[in-house]
mmCIF file of C-alpha atoms and ligand atoms in Angstrom:
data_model
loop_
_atom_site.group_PDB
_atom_site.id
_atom_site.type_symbol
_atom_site.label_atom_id
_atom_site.label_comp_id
_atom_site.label_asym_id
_atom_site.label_seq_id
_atom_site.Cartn_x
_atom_site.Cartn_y
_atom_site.Cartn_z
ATOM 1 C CA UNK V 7 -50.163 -57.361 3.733
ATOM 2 C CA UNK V 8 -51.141 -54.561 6.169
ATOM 3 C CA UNK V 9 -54.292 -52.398 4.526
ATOM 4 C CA UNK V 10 -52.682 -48.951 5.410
ATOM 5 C CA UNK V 11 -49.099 -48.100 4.923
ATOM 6 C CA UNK V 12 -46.854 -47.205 7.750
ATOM 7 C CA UNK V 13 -46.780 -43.404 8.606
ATOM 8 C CA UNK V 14 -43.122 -42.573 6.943
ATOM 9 C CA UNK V 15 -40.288 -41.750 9.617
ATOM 10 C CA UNK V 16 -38.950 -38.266 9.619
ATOM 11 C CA UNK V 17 -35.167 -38.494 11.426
ATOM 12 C CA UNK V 18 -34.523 -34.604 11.192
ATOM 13 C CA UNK V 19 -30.978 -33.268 12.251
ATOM 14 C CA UNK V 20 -29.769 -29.897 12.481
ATOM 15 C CA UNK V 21 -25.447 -29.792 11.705
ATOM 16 C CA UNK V 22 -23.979 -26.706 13.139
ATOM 17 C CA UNK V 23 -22.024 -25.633 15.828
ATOM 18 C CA UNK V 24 -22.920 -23.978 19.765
ATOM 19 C CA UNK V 25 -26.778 -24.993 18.778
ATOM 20 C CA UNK V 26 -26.889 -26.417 22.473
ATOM 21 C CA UNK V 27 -29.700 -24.419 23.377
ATOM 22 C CA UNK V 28 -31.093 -24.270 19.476
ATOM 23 C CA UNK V 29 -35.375 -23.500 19.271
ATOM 24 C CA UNK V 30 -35.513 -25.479 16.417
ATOM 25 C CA UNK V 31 -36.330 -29.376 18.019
ATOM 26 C CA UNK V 32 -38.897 -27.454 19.802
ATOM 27 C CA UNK V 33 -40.445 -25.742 17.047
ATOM 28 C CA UNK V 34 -40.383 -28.490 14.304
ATOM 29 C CA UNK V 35 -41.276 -31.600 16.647
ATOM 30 C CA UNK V 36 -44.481 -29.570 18.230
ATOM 31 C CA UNK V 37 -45.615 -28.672 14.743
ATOM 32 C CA UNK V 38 -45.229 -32.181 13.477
ATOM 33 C CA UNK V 39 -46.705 -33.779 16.436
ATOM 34 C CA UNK V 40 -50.132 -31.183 15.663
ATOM 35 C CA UNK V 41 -49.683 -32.374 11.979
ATOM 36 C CA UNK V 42 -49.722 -36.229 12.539
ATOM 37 C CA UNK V 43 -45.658 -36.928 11.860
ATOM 38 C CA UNK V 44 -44.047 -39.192 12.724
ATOM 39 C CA UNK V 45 -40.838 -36.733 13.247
ATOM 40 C CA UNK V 46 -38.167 -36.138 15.334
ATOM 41 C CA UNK V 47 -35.409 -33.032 14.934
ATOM 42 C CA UNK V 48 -32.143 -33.908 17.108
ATOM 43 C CA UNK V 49 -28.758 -32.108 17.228
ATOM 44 C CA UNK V 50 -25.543 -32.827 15.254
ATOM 45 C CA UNK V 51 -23.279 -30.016 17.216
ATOM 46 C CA UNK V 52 -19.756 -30.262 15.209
ATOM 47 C CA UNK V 53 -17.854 -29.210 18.167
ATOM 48 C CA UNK V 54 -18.980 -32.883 18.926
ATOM 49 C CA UNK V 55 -18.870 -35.000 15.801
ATOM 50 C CA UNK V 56 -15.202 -35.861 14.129
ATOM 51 C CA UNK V 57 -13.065 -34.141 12.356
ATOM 52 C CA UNK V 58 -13.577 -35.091 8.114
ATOM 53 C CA UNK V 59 -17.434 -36.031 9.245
ATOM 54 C CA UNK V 60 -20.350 -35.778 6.834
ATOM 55 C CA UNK V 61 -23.999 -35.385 6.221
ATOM 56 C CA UNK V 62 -23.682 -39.361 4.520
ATOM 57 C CA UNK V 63 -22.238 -40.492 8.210
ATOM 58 C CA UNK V 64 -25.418 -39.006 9.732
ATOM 59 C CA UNK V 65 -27.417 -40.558 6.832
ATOM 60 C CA UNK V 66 -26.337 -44.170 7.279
ATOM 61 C CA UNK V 67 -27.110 -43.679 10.495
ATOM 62 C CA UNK V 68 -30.682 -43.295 9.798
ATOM 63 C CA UNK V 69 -31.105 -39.579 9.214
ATOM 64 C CA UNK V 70 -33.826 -38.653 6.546
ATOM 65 C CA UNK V 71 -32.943 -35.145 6.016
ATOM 66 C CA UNK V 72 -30.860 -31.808 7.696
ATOM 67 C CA UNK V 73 -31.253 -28.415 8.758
ATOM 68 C CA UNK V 74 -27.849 -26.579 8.375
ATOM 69 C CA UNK V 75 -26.716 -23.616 9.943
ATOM 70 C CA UNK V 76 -23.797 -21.803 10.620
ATOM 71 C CA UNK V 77 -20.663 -22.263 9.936
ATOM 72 C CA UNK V 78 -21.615 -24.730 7.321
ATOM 73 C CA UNK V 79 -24.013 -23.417 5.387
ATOM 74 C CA UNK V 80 -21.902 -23.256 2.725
ATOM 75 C CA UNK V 81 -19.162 -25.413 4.056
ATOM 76 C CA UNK V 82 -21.415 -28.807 2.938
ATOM 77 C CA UNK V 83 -21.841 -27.298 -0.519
ATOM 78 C CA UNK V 84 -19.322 -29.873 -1.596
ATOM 79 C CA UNK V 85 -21.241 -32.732 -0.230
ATOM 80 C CA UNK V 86 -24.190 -32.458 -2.592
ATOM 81 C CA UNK V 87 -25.777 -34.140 -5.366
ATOM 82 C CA UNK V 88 -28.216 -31.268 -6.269
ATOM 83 C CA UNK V 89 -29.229 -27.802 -5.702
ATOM 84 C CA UNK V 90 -31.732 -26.100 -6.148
ATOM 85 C CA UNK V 91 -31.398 -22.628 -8.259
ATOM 86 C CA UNK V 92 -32.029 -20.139 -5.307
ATOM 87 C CA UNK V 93 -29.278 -21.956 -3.271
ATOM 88 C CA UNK V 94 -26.768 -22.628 -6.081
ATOM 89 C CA UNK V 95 -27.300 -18.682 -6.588
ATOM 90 C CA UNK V 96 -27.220 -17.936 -2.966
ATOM 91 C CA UNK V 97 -23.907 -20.195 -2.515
ATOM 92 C CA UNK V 98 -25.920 -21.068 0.684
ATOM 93 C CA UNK V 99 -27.956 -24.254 1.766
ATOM 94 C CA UNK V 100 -30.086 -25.131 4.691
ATOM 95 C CA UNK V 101 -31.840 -27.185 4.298
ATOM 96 C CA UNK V 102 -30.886 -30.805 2.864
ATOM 97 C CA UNK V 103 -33.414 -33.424 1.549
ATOM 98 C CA UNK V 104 -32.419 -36.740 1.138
ATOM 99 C CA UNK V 105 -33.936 -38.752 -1.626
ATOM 100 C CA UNK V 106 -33.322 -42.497 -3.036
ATOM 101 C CA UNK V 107 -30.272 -41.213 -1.704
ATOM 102 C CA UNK V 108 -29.397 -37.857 -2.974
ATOM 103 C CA UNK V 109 -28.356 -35.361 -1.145
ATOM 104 C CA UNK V 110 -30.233 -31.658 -1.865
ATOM 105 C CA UNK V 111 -29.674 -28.253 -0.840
ATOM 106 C CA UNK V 112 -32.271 -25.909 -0.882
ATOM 107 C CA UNK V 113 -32.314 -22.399 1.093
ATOM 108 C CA UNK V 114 -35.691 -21.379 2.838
ATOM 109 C CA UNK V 115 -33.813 -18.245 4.650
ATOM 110 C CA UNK V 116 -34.700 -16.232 1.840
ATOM 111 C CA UNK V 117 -38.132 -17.472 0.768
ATOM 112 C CA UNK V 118 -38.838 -17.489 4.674
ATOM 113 C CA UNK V 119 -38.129 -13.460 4.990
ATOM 114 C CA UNK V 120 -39.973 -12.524 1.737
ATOM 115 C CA UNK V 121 -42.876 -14.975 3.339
ATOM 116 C CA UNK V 122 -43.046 -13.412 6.616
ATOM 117 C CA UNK V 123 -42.960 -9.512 5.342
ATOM 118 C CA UNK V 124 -45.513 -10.179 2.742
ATOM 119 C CA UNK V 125 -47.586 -12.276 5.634
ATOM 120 C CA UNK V 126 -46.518 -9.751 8.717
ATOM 121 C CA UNK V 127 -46.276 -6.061 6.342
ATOM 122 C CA UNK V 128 -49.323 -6.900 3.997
ATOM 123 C CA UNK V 129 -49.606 -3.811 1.229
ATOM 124 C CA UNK V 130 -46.317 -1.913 1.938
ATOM 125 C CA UNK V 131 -44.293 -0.410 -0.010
ATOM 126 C CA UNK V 132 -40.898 -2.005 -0.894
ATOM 127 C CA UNK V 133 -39.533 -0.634 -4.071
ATOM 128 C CA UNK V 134 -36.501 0.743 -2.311
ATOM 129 C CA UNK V 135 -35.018 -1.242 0.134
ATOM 130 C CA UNK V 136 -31.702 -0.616 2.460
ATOM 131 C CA UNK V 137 -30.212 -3.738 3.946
ATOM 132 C CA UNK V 138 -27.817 -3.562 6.802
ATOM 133 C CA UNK V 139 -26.208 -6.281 7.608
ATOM 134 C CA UNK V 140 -24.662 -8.715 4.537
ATOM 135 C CA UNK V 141 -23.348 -11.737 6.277
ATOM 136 C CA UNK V 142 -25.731 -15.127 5.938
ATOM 137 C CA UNK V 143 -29.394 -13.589 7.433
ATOM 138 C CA UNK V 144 -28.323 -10.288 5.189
ATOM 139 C CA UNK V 145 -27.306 -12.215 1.969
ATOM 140 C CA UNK V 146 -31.042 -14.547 2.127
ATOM 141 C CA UNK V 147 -32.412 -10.591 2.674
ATOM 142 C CA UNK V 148 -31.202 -8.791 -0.226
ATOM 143 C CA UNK V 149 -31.573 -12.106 -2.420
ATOM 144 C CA UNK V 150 -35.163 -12.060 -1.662
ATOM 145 C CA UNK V 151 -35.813 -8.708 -2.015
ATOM 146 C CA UNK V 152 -33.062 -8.439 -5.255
ATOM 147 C CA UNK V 153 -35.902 -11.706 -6.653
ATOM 148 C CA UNK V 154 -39.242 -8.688 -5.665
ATOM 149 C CA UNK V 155 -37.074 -6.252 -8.165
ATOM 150 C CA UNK V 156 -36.671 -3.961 -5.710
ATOM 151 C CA UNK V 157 -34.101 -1.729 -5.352
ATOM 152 C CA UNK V 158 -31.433 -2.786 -2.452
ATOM 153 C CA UNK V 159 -28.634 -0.498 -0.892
ATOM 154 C CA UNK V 160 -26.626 -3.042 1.244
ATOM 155 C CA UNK V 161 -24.550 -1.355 3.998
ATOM 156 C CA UNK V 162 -22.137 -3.580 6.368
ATOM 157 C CA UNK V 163 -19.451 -2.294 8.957
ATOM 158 C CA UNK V 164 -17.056 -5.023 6.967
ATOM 159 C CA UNK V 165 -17.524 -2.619 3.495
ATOM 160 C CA UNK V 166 -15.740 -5.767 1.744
ATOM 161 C CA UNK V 167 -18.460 -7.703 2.366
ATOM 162 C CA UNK V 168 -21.028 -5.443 1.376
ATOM 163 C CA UNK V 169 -19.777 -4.640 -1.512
ATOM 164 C CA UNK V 170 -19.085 -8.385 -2.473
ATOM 165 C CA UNK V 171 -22.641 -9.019 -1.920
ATOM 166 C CA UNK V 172 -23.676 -6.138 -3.711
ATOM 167 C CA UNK V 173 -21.793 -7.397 -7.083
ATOM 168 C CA UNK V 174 -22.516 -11.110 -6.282
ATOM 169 C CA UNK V 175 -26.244 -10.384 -6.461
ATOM 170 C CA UNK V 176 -25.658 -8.207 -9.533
ATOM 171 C CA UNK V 177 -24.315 -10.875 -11.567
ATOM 172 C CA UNK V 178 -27.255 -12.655 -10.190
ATOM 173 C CA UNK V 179 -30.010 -10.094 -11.532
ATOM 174 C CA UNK V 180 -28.486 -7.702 -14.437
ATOM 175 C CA UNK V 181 -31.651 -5.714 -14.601
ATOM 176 C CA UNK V 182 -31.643 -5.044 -10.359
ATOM 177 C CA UNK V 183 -30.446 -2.230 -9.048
ATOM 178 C CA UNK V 184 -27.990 -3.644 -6.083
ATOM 179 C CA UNK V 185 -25.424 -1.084 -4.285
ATOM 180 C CA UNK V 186 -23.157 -1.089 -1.459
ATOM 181 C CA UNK V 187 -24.163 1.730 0.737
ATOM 182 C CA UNK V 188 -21.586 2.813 3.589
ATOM 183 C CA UNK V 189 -23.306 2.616 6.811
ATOM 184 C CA UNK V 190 -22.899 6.505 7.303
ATOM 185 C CA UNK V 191 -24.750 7.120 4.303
ATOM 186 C CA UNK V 192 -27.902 5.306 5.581
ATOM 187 C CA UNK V 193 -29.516 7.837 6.828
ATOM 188 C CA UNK V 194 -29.019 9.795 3.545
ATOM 189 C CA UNK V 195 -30.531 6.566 2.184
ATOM 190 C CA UNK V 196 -33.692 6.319 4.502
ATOM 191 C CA UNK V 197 -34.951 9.628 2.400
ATOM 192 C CA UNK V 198 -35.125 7.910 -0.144
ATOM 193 C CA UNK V 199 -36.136 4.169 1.356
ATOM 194 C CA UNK V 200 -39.579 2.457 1.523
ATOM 195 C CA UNK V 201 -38.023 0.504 4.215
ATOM 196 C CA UNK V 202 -34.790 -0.784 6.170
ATOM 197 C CA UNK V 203 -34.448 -4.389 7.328
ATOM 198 C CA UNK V 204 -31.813 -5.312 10.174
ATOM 199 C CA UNK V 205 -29.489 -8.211 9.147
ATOM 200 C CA UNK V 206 -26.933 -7.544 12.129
ATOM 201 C CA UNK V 207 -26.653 -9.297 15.566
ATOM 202 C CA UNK V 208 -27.196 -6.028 17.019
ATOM 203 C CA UNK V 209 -30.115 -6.133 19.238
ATOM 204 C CA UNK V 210 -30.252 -9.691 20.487
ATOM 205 C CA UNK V 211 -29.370 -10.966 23.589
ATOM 206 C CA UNK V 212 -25.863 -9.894 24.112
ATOM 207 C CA UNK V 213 -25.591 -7.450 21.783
ATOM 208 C CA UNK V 214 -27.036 -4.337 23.032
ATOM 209 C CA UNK V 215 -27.825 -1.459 20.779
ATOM 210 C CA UNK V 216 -29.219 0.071 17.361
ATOM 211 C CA UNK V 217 -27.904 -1.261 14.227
ATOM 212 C CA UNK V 218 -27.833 2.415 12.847
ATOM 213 C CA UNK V 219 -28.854 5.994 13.248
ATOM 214 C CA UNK V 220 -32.269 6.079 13.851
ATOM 215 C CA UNK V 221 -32.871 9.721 13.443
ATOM 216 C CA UNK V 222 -33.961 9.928 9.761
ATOM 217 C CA UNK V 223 -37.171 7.356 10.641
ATOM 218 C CA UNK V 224 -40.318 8.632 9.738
ATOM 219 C CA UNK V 225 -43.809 6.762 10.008
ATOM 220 C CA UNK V 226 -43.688 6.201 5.957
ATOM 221 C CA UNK V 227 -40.891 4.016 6.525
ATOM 222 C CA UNK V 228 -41.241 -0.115 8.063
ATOM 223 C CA UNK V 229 -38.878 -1.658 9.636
ATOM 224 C CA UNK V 230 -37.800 -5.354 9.948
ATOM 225 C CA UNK V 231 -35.147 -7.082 12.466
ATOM 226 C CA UNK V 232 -34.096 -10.260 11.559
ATOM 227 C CA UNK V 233 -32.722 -10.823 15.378
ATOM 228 C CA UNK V 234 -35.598 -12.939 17.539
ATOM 229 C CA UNK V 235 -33.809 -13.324 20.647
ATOM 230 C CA UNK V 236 -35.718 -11.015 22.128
ATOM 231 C CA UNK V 237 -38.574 -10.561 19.667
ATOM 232 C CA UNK V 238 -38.640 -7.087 21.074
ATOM 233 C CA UNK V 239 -35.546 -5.590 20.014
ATOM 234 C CA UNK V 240 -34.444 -1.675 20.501
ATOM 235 C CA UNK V 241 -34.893 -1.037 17.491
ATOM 236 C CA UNK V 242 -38.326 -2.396 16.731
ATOM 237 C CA UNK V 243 -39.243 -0.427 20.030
ATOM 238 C CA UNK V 244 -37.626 2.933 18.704
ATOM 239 C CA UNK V 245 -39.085 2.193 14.876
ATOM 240 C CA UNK V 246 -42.646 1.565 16.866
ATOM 241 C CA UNK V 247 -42.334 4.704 18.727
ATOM 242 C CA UNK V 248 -41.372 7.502 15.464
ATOM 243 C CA UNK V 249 -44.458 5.526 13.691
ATOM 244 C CA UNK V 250 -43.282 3.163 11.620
ATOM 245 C CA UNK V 251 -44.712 -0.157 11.164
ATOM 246 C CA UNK V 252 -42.386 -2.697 12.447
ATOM 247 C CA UNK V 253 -41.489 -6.567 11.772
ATOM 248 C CA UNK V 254 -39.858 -8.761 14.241
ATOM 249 C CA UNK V 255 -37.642 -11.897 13.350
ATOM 250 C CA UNK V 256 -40.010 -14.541 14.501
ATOM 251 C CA UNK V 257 -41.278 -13.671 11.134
ATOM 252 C CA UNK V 258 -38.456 -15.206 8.592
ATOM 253 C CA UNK V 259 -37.627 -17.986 11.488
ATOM 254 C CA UNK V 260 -41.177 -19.823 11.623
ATOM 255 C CA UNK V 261 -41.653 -18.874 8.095
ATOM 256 C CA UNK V 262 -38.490 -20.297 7.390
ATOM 257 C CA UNK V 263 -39.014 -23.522 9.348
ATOM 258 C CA UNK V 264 -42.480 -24.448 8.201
ATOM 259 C CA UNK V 265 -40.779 -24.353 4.926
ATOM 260 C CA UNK V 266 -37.855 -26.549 5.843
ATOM 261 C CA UNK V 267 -40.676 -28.538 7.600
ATOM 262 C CA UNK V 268 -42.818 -28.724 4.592
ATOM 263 C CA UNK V 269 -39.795 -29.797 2.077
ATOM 264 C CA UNK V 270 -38.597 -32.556 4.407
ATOM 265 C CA UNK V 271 -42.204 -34.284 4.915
ATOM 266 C CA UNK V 272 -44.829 -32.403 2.376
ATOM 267 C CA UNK V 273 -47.069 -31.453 4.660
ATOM 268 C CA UNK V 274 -48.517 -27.745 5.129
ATOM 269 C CA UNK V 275 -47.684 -26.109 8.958
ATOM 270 C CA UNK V 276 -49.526 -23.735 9.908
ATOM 271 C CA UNK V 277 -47.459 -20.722 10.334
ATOM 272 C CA UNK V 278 -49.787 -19.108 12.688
ATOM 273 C CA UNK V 279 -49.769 -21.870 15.456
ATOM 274 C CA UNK V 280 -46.122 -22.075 14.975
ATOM 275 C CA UNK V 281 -45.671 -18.250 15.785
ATOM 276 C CA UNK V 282 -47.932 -18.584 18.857
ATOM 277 C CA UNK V 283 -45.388 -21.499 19.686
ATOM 278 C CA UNK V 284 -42.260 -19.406 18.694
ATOM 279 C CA UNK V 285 -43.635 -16.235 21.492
ATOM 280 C CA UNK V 286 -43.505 -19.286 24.008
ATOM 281 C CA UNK V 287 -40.299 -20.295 23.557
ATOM 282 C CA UNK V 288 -38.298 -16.973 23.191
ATOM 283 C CA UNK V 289 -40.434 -15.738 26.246
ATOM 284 C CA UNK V 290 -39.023 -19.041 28.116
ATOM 285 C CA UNK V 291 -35.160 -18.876 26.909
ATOM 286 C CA UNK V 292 -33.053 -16.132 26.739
ATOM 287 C CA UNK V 293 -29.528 -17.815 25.145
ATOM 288 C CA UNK V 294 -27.795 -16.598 22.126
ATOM 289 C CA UNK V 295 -27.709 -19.565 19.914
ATOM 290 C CA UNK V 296 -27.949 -20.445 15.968
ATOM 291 C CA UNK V 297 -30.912 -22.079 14.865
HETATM 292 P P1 LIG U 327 -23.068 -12.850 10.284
HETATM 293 O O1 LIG U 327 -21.983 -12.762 11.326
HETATM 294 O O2 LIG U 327 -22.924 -13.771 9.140
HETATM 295 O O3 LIG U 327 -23.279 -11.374 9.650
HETATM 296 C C1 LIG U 327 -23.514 -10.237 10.440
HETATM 297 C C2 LIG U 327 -22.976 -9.016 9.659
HETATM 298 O O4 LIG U 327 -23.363 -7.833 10.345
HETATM 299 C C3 LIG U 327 -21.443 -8.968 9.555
HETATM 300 O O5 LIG U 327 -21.085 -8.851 8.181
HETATM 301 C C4 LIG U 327 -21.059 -7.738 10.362
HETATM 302 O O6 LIG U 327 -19.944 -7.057 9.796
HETATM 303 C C5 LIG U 327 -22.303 -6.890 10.246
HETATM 304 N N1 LIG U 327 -22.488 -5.911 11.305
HETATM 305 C C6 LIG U 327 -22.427 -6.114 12.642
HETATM 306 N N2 LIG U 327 -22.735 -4.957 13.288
HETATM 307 C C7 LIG U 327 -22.994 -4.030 12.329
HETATM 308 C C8 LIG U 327 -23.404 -2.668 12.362
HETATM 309 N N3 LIG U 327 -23.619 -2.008 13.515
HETATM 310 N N4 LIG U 327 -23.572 -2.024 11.187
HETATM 311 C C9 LIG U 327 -23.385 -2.663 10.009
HETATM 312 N N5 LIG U 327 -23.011 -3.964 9.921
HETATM 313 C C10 LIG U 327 -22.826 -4.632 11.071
HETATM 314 O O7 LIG U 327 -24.392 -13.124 11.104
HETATM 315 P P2 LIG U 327 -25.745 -13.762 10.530
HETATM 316 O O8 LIG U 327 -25.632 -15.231 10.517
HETATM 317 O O9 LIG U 327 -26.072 -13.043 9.274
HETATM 318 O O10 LIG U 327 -26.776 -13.403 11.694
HETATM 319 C C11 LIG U 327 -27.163 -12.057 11.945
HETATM 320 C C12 LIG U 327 -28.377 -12.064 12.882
HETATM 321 O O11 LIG U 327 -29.477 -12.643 12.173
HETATM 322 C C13 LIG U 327 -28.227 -12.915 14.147
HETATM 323 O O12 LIG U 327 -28.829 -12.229 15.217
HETATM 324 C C14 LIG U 327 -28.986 -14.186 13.845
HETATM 325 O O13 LIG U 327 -29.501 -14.804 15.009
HETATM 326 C C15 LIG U 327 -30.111 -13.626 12.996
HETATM 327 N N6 LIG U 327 -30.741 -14.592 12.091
HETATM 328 C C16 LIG U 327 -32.097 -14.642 12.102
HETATM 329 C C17 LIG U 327 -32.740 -15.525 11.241
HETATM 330 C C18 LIG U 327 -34.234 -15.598 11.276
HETATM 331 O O14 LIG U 327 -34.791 -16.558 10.724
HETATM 332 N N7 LIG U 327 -34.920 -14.639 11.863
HETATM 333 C C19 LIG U 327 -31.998 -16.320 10.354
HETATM 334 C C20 LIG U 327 -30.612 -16.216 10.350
HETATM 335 C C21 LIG U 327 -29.992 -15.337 11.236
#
């Protein structure tokens, strides 16, 4: 009988599809590497894997758990045993553990974003809240921020979706107070806003621009970007420059990940060396990609 037990093997995939040139094997396996894992985070692109596959496949092939991103994040919904309640509420997963297995979905975009503002925007305001953007970065957004009890105006340039959002998180939280806000009207809304968080692609690499009419910013207001490719995006740079105190997207990605990281092993990253690692990478590679 050996006197210590085997350090457990972590076989971490992400499923999703053009993640070619994904920061994600380079984020988790450095972290895990400075926590002792033994861990490695490979790519499942689906433009490459069968048509009908699933997560099992990967799993009898010696996977021990998933990142998911898009499209699938809800598209592998169906091949669960459990959710959790934040992901069954979300209609979102991704991040699957696998247990004596079981297949689980849990989401860590949302708890990742309310993470990073509360860790990045210590002691600001955030009882009123506009959201632009409600596709899958959006929908973790206002679900976090719907969970704070603070009041969310969701505005989308697909007014469908916001509004769809805006009732789905309704249902969620009867006592919220959840609207769609058409994206004209946001600068009506930034009177009365603590803040404004950008859930668009606009801004990152390839998609040049301001998510909205900056004009009504004022230094009482903070802003947050969800986009990280470039950390630095317009906005944050025109936010910066009327006053405002400003939060880029590395924030909800490495918060995110150490998350993910910490359900699929139990151990505790350390979100700060993972940011320092995070400025590395994006500074390297420029690529649009999902992570
Ligand atoms: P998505 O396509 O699901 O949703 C984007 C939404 O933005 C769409 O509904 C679209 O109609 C809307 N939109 C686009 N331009 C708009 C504009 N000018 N005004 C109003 N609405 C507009 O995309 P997604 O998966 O939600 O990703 C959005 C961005 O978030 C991407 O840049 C992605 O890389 C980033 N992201 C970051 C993190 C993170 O951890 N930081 C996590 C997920 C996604």
């Amino acid at each position: 009988m050996p006197d210590t037990l085997a350090p457990a093997r972590h076989r971490i995939a992400l499923v999703g599809a053009s993640i070619g040139g994904s920061l994600s094997p380079a984020l988790h396996e450095r972290e895990a590497v400075a926590l002792g894992l033994d861990y490695t985070y490979s790519l499942l692109d689906l433009d490459r894997l069968p048509p009908g596959w699933r997560l099992r496949d990967a799993v009898r092939r010696g996977v021990t758990g998933f990142n998911v991103t898009h499209p699938v994040k809800q598209a592998v919904l169906g091949q669960l045993d459990d959710l959790s309640p934040d992901a069954r509420t979300l209609g979102a997963v991704n991040t699957v553990t696998v247990t004596d297995g079981r297949l689980a979905g849990h989401n860590t975009d949302h708890s990742g974003f309310l993470a990073g503002l509360r860790h990045g925007l210590p002691d600001i305001r955030s009882e009123r809240v506009v959201v632009v953007g409600a596709g899958g970065a959006g929908s973790a957004v206002a679900y976090a921020l719907a969970v704070t009890g603070a009041r969310v105006e969701i505005a989308d340039a697909d007014t469908e979706r916001a509004h769809a959002l805006a009732t789905r998180l309704t249902t969620a939280f009867p006592d919220a107070e959840i609207t769609n806000l058409p994206p004209d009207l946001i600068p009506t809304a930034l009177t009365r806003a603590d803040g404004i968080v950008n859930a668009t692609p606009i801004g990152m690499t390839g998609h040049p621009g301001l998510p909205f009419d900056t004009r009504a910013l004022t230094p009482r207001h903070w802003v947050a970007d969800v986009v990280y490719r470039p950390l630095q995006t317009a906005l944050l740079t025109t936010a910066h420059a009327e006053g405002c105190r400003v939060l880029d997207g590395g924030a909800m990605l490495v918060a995110q990940a150490a998350m993910t990281l910490a359900l699929l092993t139990g151990a505790a990253p350390d979100l700060a060396r993972m940011r320092e690692h995070l400025s590395a990478l994006t500074a390297s590679r420029t690529e649009p990609i999902h992570d």
